[in-house]
Tab-separated table of C-alpha atoms in Angstrom:
chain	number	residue	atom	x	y	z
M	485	UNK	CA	102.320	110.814	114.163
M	486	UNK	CA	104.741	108.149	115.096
M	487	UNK	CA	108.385	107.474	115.257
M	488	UNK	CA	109.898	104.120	114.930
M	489	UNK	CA	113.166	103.262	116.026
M	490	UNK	CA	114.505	99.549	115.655
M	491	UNK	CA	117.398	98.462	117.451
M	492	UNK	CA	118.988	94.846	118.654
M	493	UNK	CA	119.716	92.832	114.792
M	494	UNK	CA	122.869	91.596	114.190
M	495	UNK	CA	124.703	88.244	113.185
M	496	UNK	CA	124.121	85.342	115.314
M	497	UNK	CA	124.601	81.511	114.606
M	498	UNK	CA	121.570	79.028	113.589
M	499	UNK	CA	120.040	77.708	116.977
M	500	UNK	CA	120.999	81.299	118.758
M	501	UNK	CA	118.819	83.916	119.443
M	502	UNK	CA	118.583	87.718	119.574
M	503	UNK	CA	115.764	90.251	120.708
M	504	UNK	CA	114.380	93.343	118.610
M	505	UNK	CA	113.446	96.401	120.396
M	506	UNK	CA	110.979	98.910	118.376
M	507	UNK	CA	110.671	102.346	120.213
M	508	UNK	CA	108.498	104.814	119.547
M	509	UNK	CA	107.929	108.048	120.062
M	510	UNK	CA	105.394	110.578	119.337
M	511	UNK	CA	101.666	110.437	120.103
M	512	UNK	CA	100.129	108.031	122.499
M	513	UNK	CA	102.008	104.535	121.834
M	514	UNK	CA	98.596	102.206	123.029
M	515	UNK	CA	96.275	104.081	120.834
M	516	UNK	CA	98.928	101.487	117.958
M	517	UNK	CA	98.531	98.524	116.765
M	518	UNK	CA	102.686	97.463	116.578
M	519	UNK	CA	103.648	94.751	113.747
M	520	UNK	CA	106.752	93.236	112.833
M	521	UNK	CA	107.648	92.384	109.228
M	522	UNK	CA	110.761	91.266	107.640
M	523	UNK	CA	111.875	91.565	104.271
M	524	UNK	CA	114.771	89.513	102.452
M	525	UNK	CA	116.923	90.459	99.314
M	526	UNK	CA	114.786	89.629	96.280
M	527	UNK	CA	111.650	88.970	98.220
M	528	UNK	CA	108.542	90.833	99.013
M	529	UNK	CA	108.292	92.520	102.471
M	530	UNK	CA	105.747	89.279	104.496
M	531	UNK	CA	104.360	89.237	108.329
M	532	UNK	CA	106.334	87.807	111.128
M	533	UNK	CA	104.605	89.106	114.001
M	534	UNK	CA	101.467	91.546	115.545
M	535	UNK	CA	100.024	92.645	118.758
M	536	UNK	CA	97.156	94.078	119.960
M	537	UNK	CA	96.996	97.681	121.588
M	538	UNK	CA	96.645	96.261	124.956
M	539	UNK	CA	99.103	93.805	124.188
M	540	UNK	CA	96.704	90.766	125.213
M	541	UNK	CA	96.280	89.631	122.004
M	542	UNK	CA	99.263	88.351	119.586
M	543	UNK	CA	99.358	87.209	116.163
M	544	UNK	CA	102.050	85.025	114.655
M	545	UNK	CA	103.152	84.206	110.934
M	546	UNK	CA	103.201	79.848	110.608
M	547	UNK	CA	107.081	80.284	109.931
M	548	UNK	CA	107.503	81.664	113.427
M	549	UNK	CA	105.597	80.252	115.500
M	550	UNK	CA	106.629	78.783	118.542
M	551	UNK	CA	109.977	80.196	118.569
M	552	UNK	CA	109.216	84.298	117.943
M	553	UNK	CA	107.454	85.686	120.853
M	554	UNK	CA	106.215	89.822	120.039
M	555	UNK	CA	105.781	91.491	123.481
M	556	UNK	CA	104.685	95.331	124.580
M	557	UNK	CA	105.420	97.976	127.331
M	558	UNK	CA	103.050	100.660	127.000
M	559	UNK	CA	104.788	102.568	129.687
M	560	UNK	CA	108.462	102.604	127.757
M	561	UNK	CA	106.715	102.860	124.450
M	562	UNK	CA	108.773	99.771	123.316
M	563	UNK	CA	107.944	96.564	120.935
M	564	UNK	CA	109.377	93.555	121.029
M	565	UNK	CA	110.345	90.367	119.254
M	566	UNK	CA	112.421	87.404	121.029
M	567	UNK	CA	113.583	85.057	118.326
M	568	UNK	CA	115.113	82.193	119.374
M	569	UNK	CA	115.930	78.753	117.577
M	570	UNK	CA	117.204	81.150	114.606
M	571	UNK	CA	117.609	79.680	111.038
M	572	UNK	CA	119.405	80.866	108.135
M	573	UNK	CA	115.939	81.429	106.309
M	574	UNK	CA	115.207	84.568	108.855
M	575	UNK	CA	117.351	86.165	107.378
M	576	UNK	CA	116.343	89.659	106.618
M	577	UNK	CA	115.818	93.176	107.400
M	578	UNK	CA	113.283	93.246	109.879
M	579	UNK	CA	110.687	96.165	109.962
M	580	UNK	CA	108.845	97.479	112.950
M	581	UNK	CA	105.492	98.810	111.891
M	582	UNK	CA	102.492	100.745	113.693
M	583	UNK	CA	99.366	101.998	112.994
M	584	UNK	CA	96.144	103.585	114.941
M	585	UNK	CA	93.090	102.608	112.576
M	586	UNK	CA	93.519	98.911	112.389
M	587	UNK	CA	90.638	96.966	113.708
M	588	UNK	CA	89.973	93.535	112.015
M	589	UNK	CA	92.202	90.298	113.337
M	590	UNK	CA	92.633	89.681	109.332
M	591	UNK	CA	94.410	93.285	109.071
M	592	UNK	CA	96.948	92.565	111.176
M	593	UNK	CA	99.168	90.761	108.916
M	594	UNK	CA	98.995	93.227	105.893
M	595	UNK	CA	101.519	95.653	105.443
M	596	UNK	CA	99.423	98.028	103.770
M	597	UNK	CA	97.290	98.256	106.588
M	598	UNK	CA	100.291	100.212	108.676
M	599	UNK	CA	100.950	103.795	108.155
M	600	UNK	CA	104.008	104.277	110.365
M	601	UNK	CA	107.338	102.251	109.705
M	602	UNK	CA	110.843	102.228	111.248
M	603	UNK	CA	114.206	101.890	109.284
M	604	UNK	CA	114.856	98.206	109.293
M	605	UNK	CA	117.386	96.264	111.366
M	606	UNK	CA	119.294	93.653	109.394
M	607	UNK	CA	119.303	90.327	110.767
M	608	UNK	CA	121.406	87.514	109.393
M	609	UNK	CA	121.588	83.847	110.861
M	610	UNK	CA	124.701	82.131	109.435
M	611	UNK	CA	124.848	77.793	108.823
């Protein structure tokens, strides 16, 4: 068992940036594979962001890439995501999501694959 806590969303202008933080507490937090995913009003929750349990390997959704960067610190138990070069389309609540079993690369990116998820933060990038 796991316990996600997301922190660090807010308003910010296009072209800013903010940084999530995604602690967790609970069992051993590198046994996890940690994921972000966001989800907007009307739309269906979609990747942003995954990282291996070592943290040597990352994974990125195309509409992030180059400006999100996920990150880990196995000794504060904490996941990250810098975003900067915001626009108004990441807007969202974004989700911080773990999970022990994953294994495949193509896994990494499917929500159902995660058993453990944290509350949401709400981001919103104005025009």
């Amino acid at each position: 068992q796991v316990q996600l806590v997301e922190s660090g969303g807010g308003l910010v202008q296009a072209g800013g940036s903010l940084r999530l933080s995604c602690a967790a507490s609970g069992r051993t937090f590198s046994v996890y594979v940690m994921g972000w995913f966001r989800q907007a009003p009307g739309k269906e929750r979609e990747f942003v962001a995954a990282i291996s349990r070592s943290g040597s390997n990352t994974y990125y959704a195309d509409s992030v890439k180059g400006r999100f960067t996920i990150s880990r610190d196995n000794a504060k138990n904490t996941v990250y995501l810098q975003m900067n070069s915001l626009k108004p389309e990441d807007t969202a609540v974004y989700y911080c999501a773990a999970d022990v079993d994953i294994i495949y690369v193509s896994d990494y990116g499917v929500p159902a694959k995660y058993g453990y998820w944290g509350q949401g933060t709400q981001v919103t990038v104005s025009s």
